[in-house]
mmCIF file with all atom_site columns, C-alpha atoms in Angstrom:
data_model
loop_
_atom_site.group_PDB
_atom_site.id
_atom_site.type_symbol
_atom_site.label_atom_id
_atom_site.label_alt_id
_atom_site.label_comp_id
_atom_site.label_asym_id
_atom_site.label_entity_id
_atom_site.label_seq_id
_atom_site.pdbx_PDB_ins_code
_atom_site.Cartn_x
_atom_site.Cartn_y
_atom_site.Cartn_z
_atom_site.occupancy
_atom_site.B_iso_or_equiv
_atom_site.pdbx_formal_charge
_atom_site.auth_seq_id
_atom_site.auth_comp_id
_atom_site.auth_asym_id
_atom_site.auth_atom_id
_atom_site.pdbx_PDB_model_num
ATOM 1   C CA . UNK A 1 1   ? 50.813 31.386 -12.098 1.00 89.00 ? 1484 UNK A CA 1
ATOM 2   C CA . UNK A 1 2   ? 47.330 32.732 -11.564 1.00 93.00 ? 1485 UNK A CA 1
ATOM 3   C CA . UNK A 1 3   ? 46.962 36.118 -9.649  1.00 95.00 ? 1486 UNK A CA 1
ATOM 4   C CA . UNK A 1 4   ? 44.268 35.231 -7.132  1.00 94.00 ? 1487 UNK A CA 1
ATOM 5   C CA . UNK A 1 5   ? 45.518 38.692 -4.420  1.00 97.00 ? 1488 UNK A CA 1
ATOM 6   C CA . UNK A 1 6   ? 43.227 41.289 -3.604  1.00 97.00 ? 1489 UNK A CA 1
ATOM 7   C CA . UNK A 1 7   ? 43.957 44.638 -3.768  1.00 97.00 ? 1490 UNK A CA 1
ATOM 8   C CA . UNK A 1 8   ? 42.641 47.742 -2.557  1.00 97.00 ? 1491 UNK A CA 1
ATOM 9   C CA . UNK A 1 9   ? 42.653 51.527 -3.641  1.00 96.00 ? 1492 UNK A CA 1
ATOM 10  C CA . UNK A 1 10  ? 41.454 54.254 -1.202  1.00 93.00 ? 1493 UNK A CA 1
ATOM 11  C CA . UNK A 1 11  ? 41.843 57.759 -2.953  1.00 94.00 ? 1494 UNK A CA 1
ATOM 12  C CA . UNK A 1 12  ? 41.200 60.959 -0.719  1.00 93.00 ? 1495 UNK A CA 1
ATOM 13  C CA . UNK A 1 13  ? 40.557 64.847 -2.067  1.00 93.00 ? 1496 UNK A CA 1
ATOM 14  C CA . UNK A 1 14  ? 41.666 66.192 0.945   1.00 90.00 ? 1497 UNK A CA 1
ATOM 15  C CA . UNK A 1 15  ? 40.241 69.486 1.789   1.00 87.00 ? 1498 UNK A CA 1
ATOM 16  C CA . UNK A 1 16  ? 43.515 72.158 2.022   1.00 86.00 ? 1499 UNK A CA 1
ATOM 17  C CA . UNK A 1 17  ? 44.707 72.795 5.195   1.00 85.00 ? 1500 UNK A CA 1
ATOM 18  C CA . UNK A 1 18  ? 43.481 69.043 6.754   1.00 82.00 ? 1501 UNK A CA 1
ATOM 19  C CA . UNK A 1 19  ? 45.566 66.828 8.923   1.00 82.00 ? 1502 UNK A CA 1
ATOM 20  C CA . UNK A 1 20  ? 46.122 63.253 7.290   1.00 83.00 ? 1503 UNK A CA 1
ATOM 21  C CA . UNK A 1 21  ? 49.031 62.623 7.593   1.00 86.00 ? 1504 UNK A CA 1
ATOM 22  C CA . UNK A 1 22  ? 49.275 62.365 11.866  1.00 87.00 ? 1505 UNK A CA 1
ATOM 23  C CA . UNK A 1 23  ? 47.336 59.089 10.703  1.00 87.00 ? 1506 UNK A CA 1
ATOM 24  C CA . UNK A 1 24  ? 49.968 57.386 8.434   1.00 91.00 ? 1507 UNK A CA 1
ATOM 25  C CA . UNK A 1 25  ? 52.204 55.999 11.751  1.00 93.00 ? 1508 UNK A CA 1
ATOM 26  C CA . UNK A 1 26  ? 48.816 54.759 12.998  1.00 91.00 ? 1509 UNK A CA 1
ATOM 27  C CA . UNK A 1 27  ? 47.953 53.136 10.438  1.00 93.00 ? 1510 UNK A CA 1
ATOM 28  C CA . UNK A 1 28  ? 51.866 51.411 9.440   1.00 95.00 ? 1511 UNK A CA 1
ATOM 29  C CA . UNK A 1 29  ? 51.769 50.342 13.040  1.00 94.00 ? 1512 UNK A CA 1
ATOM 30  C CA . UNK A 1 30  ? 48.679 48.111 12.531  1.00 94.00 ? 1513 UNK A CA 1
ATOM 31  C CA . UNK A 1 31  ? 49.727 46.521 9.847   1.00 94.00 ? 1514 UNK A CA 1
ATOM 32  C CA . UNK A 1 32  ? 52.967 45.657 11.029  1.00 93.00 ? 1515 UNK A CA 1
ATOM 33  C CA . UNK A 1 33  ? 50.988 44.128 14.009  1.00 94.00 ? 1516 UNK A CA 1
ATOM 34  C CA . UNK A 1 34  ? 48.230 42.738 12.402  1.00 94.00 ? 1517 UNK A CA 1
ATOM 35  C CA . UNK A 1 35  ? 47.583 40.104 9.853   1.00 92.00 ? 1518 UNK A CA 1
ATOM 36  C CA . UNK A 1 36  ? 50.427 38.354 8.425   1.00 94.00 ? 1519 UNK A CA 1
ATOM 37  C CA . UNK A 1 37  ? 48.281 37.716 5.030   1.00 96.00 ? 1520 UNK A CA 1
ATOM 38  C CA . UNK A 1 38  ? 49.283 41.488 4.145   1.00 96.00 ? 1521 UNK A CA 1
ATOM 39  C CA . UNK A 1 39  ? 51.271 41.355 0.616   1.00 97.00 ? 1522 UNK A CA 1
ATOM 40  C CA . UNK A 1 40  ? 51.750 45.349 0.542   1.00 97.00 ? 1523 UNK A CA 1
ATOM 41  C CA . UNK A 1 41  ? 50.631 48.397 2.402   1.00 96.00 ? 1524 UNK A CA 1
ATOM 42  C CA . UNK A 1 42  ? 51.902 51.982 1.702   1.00 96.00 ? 1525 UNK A CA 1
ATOM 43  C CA . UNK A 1 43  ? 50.519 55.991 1.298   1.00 95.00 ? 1526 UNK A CA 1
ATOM 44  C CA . UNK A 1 44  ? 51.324 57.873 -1.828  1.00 94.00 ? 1527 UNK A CA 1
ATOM 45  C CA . UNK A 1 45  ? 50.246 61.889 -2.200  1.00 93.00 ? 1528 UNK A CA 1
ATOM 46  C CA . UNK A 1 46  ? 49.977 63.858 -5.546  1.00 92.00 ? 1529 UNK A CA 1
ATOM 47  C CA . UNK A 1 47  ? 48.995 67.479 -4.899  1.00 89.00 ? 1530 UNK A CA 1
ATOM 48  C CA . UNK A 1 48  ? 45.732 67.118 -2.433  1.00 89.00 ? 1531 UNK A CA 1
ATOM 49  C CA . UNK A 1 49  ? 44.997 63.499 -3.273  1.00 92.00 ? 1532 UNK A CA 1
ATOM 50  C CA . UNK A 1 50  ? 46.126 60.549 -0.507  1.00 93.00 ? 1533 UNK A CA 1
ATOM 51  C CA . UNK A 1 51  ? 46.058 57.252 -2.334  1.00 94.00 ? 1534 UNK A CA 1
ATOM 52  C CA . UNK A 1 52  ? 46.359 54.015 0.670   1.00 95.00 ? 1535 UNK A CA 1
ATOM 53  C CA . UNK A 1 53  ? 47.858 50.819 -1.654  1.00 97.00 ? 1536 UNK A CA 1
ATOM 54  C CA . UNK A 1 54  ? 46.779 47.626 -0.329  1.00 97.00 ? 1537 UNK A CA 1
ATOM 55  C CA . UNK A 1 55  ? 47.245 43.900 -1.199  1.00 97.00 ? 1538 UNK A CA 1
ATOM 56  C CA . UNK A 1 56  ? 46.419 41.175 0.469   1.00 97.00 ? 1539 UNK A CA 1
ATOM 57  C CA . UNK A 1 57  ? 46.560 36.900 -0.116  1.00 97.00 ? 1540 UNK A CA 1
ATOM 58  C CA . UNK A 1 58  ? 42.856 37.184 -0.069  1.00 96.00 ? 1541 UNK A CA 1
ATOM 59  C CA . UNK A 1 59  ? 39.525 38.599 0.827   1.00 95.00 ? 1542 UNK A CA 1
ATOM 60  C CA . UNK A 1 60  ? 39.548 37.046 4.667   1.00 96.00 ? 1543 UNK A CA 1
ATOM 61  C CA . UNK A 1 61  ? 43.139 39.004 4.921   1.00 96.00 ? 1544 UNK A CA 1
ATOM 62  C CA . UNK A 1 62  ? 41.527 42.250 4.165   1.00 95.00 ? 1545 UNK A CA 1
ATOM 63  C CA . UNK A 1 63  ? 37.891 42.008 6.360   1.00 95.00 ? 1546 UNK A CA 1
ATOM 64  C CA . UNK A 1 64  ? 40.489 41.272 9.534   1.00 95.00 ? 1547 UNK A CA 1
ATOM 65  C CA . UNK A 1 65  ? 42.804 44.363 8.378   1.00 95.00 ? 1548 UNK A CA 1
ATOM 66  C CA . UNK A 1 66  ? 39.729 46.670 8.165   1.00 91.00 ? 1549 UNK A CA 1
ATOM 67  C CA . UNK A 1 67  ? 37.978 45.506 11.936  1.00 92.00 ? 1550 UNK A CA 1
ATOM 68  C CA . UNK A 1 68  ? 42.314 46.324 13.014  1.00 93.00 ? 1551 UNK A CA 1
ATOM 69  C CA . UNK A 1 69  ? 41.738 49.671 11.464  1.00 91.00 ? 1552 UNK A CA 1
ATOM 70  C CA . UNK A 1 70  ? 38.123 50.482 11.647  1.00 87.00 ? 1553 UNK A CA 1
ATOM 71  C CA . UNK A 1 71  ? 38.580 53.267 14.315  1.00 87.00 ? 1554 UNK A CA 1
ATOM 72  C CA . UNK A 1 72  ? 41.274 55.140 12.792  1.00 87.00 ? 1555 UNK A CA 1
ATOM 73  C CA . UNK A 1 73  ? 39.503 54.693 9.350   1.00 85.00 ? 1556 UNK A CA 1
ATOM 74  C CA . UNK A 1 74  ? 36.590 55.739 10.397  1.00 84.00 ? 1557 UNK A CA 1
ATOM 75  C CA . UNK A 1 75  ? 38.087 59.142 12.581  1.00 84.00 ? 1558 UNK A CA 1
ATOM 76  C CA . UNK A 1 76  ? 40.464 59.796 8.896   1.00 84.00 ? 1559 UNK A CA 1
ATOM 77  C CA . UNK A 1 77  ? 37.322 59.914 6.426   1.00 85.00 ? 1560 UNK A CA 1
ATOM 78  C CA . UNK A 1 78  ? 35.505 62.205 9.136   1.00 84.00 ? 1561 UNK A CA 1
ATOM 79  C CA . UNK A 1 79  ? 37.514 64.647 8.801   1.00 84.00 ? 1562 UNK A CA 1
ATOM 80  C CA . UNK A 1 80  ? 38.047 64.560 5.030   1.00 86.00 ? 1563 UNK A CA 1
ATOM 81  C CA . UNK A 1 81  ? 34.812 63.963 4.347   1.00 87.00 ? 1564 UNK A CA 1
ATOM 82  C CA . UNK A 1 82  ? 33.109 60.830 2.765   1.00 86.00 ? 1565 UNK A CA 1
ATOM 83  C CA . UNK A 1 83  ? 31.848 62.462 -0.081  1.00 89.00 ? 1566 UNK A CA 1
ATOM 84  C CA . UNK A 1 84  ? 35.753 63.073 -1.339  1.00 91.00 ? 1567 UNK A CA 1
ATOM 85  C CA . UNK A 1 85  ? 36.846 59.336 -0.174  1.00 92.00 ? 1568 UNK A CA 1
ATOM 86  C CA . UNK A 1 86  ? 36.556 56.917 -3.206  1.00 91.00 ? 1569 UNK A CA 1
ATOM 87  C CA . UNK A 1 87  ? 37.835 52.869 -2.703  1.00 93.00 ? 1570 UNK A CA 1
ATOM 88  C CA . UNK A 1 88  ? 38.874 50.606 -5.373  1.00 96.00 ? 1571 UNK A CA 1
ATOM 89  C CA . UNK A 1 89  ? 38.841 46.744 -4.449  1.00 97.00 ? 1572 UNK A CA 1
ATOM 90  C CA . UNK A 1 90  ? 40.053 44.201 -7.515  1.00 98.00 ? 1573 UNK A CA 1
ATOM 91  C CA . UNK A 1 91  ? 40.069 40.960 -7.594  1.00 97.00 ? 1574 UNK A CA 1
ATOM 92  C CA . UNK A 1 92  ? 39.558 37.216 -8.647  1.00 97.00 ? 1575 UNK A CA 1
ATOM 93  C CA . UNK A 1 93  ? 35.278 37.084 -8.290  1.00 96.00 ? 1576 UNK A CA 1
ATOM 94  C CA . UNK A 1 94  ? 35.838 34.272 -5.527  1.00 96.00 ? 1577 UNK A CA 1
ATOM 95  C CA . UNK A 1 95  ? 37.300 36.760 -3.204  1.00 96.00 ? 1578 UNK A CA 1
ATOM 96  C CA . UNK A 1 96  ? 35.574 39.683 -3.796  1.00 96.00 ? 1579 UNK A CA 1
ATOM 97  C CA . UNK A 1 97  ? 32.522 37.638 -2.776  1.00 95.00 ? 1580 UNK A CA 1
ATOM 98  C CA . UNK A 1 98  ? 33.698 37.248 0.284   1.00 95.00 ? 1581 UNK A CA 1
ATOM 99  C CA . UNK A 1 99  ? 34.253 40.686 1.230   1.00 94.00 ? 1582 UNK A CA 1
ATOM 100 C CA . UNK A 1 100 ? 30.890 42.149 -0.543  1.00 92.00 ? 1583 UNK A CA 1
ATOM 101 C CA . UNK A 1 101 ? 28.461 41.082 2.284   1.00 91.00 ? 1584 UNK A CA 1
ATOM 102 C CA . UNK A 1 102 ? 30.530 42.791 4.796   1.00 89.00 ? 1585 UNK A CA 1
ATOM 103 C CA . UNK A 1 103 ? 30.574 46.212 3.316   1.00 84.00 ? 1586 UNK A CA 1
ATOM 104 C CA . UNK A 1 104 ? 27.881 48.547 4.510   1.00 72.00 ? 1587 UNK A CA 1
ATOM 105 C CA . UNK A 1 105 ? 27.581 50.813 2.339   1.00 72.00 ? 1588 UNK A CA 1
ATOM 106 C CA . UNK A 1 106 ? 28.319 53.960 3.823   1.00 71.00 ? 1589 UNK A CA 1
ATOM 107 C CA . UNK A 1 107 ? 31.692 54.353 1.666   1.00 74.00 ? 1590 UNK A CA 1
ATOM 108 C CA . UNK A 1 108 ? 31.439 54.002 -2.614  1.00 78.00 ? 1591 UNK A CA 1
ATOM 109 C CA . UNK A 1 109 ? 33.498 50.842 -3.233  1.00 90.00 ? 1592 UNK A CA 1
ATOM 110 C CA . UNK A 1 110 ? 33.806 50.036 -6.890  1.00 94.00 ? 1593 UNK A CA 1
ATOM 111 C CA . UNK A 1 111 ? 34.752 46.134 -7.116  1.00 96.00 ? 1594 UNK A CA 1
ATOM 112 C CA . UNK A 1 112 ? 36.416 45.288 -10.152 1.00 98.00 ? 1595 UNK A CA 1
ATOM 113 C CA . UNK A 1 113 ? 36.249 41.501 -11.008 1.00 97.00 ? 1596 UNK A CA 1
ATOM 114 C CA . UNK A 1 114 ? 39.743 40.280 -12.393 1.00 97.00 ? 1597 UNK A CA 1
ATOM 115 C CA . UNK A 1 115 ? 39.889 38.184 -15.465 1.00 96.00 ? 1598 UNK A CA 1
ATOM 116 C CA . UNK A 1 116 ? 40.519 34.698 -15.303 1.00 94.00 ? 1599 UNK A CA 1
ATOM 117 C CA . UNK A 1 117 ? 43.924 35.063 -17.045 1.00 95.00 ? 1600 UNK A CA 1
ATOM 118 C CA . UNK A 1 118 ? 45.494 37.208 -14.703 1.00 97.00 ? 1601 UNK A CA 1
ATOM 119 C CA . UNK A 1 119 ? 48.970 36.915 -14.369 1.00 97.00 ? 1602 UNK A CA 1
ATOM 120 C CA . UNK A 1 120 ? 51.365 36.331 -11.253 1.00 97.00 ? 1603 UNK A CA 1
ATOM 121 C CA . UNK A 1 121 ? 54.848 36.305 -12.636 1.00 97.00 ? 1604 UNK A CA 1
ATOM 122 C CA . UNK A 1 122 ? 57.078 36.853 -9.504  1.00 97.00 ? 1605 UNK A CA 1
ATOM 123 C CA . UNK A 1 123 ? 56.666 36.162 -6.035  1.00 94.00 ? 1606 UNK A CA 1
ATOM 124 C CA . UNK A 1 124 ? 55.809 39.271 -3.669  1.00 94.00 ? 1607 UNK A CA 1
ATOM 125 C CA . UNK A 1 125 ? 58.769 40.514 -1.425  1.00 91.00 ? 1608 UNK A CA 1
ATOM 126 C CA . UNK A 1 126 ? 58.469 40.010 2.104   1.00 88.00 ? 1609 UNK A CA 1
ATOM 127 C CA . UNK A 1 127 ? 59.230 41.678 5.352   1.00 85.00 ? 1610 UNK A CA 1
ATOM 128 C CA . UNK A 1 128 ? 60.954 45.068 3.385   1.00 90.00 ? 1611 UNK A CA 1
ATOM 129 C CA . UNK A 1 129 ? 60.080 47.995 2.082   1.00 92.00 ? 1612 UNK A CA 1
ATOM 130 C CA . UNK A 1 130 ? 57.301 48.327 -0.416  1.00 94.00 ? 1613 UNK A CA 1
ATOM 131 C CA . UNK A 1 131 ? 58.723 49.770 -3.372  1.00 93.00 ? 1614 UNK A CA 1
ATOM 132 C CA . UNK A 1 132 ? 56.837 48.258 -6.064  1.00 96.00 ? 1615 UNK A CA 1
ATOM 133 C CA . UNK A 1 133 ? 55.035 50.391 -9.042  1.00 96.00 ? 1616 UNK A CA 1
ATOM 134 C CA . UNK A 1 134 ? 51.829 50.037 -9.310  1.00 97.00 ? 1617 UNK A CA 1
ATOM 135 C CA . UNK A 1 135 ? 49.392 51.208 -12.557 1.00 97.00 ? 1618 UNK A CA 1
ATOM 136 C CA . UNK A 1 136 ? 45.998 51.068 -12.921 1.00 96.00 ? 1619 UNK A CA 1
ATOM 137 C CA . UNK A 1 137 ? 44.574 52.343 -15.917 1.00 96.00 ? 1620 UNK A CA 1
ATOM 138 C CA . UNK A 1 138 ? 40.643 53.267 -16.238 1.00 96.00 ? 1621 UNK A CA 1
ATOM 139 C CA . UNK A 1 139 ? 39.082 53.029 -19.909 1.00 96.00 ? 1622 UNK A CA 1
ATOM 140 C CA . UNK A 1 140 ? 35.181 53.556 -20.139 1.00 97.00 ? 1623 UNK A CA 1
ATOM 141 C CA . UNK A 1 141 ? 33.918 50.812 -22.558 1.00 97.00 ? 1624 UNK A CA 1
ATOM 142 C CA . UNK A 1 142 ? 31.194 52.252 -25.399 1.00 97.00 ? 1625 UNK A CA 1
ATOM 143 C CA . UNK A 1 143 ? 27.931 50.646 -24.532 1.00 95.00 ? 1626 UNK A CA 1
ATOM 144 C CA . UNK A 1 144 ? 28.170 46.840 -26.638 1.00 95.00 ? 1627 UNK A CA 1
ATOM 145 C CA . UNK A 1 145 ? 31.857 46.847 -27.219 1.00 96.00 ? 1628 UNK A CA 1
ATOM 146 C CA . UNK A 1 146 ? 33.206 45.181 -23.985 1.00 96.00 ? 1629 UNK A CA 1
ATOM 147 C CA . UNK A 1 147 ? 33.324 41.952 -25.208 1.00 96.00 ? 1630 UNK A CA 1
ATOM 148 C CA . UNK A 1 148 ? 35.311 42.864 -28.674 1.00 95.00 ? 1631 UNK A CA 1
ATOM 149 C CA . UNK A 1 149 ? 37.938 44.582 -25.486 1.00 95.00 ? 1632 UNK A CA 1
ATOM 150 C CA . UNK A 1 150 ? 37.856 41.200 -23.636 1.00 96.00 ? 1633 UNK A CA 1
ATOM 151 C CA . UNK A 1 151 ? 38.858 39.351 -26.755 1.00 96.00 ? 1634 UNK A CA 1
ATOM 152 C CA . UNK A 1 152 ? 42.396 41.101 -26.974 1.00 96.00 ? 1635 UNK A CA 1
ATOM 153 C CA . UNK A 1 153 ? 43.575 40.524 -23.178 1.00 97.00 ? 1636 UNK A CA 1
ATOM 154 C CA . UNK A 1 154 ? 45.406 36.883 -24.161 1.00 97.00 ? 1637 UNK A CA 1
ATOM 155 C CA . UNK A 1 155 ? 47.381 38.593 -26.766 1.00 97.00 ? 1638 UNK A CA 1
ATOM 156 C CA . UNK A 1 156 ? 48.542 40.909 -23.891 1.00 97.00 ? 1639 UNK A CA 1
ATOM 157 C CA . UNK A 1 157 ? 49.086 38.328 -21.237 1.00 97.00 ? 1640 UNK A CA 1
ATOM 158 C CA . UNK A 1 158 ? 51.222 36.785 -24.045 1.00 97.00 ? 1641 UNK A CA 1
ATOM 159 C CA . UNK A 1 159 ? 53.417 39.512 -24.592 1.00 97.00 ? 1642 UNK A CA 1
ATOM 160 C CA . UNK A 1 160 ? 53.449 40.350 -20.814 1.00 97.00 ? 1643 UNK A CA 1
ATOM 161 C CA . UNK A 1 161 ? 54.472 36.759 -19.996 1.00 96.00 ? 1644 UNK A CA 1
ATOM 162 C CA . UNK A 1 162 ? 57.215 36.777 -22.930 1.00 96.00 ? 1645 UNK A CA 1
ATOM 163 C CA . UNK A 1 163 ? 59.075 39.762 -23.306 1.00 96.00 ? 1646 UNK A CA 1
ATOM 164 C CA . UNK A 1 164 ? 62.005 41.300 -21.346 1.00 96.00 ? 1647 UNK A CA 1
ATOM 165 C CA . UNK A 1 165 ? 59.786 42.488 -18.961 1.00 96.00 ? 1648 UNK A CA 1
ATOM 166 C CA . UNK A 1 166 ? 58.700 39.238 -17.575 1.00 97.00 ? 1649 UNK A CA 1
ATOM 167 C CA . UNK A 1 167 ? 61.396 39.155 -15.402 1.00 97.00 ? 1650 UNK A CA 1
ATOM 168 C CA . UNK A 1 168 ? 60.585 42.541 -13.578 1.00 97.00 ? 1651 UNK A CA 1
ATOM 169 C CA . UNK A 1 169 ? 56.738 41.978 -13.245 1.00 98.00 ? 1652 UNK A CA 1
ATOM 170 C CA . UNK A 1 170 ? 54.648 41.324 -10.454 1.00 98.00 ? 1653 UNK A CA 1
ATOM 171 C CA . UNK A 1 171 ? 51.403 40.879 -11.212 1.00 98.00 ? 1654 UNK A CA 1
ATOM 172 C CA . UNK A 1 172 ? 49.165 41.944 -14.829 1.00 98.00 ? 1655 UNK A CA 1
ATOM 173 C CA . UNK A 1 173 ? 45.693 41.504 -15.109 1.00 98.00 ? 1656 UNK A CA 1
ATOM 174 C CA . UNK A 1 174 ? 42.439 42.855 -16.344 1.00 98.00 ? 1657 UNK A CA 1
ATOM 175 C CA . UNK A 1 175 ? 39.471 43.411 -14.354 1.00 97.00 ? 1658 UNK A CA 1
ATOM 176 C CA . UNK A 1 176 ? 35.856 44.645 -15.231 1.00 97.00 ? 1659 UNK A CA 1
ATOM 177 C CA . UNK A 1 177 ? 33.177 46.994 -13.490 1.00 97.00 ? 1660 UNK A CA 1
ATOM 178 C CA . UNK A 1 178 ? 30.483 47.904 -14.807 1.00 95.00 ? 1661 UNK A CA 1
ATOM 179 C CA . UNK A 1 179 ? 31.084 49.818 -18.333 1.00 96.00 ? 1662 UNK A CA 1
ATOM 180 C CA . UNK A 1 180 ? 34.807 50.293 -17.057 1.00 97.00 ? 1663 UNK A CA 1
ATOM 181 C CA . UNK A 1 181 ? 37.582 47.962 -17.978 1.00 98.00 ? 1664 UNK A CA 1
ATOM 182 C CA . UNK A 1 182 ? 40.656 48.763 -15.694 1.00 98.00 ? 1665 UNK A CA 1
ATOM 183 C CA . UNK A 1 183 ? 44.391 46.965 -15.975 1.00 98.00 ? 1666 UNK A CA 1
ATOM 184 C CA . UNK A 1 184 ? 46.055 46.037 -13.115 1.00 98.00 ? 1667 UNK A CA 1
ATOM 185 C CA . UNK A 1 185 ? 50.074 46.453 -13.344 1.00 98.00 ? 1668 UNK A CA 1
ATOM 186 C CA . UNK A 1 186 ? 53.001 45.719 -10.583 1.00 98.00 ? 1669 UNK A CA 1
ATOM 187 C CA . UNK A 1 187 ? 56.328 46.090 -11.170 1.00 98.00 ? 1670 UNK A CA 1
ATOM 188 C CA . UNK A 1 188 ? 59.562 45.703 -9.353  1.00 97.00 ? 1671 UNK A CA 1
ATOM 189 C CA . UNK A 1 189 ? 60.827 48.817 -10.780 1.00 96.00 ? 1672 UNK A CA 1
ATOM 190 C CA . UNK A 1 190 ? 60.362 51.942 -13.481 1.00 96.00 ? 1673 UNK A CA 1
ATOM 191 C CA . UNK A 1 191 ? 62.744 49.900 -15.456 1.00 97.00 ? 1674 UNK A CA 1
ATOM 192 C CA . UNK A 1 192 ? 60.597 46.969 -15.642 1.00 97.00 ? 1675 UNK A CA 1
ATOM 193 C CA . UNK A 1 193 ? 57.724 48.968 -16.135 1.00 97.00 ? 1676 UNK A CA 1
ATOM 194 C CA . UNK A 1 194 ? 59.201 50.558 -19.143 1.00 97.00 ? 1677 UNK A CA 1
ATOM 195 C CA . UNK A 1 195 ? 60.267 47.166 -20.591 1.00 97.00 ? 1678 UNK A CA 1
ATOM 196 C CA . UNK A 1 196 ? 57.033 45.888 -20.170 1.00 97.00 ? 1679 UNK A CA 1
ATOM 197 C CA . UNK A 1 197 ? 55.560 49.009 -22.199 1.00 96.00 ? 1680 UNK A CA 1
ATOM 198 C CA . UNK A 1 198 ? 58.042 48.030 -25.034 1.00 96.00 ? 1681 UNK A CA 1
ATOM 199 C CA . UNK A 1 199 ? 56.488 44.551 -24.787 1.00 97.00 ? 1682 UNK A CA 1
ATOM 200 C CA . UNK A 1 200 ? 53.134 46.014 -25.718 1.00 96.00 ? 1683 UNK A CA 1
ATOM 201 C CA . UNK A 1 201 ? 53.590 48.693 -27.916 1.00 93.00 ? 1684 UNK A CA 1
ATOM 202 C CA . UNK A 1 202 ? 52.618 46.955 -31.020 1.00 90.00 ? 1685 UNK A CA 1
ATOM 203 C CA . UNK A 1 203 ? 49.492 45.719 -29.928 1.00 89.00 ? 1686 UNK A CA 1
ATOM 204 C CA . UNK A 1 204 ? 48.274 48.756 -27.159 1.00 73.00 ? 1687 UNK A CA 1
#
């Protein structure tokens, strides 16, 4: 099956010593109230970085989950600062069109455009606990060479969709902005994460 989500990556340097995480309740509570077309929502930290992981069925999910947040949002990156607040949004072009016109700006949103071959090999758990593992590699393409990079994704989408780690993958795809080429990796487990690595190792 074709991955068609959207998915969203807000990364924070918060400044030492700031409140963030008085917002996470605020923001769980939301979601849990808000739109049902919400595949995954969670906060991760790693020394002074927050990252906020978001999915969603599509692009008309996430412009009604950022008006339910907007406030809150808004009040978070004050205080951190906008210059240390960076947003990743990937997805199928389609979607990503749909959200484009309704960004203002005032935040640096990269949109990476997913491939056409993206894989969705097992359905997203609902109504639990988000305990998926996510990856999302950034390579920076030399100048010319993207297209020679494009030309291997089917042999990875082959091994992805064959191996043993099939069974313990979410979603694999690659996406492409600007002279970065990003993969986009979800995985039931570590295990299935590490199988999937095996898959790949002869051609990564």
């Amino acid at each position: 099956m074709i991955d068609t989500h959207l998915s969203v990556a807000v990364i924070c340097d918060v400044p030492a010593g700031e409140d963030y995480k008085s917002y996470f309740p605020k923001f769980y509570s939301k979601v849990k109230a808000g739109t049902k077309d919400c595949l995954y929502y969670g906060f991760a930290t790693c020394g002074n970085k927050v990252l906020c992981r978001e999915g969603y069925k599509n692009g008309a999910a996430m412009l009604a989950h950022s008006a339910e947040v907007k406030d809150d949002l808004e009040g978070m990156i004050k205080k951190i600062g906008k210059e240390k607040v960076k947003i990743l949004c990937s997805g199928p072009a389609s979607e990503i069109e749909k959200v484009k016109p309704h960004m203002d700006g005032r935040l640096p949103m990269i949109f990476i455009t997913l491939d056409s071959g993206s894989l969705l090999l097992n359905a997203f758990p609902k109504g639990c606990s988000d305990t998926h593992i996510t990856i999302l590699p950034e390579f920076i393409v030399p100048a010319g060479k993207m297209e020679e990079f494009k030309a291997g994704f089917p042999k990875f989408y082959a091994a992805t969709k064959s191996g043993p780690g099939a069974a313990g993958c979410l979603y694999y795809s690659f996406g492409v902005a600007g002279d970065s080429l990003y993969c986009r990796e979800g995985y039931k487990n570590a295990e299935a994460a590490m199988l999937h690595r095996a898959d790949i190792k002869d051609i990564a």
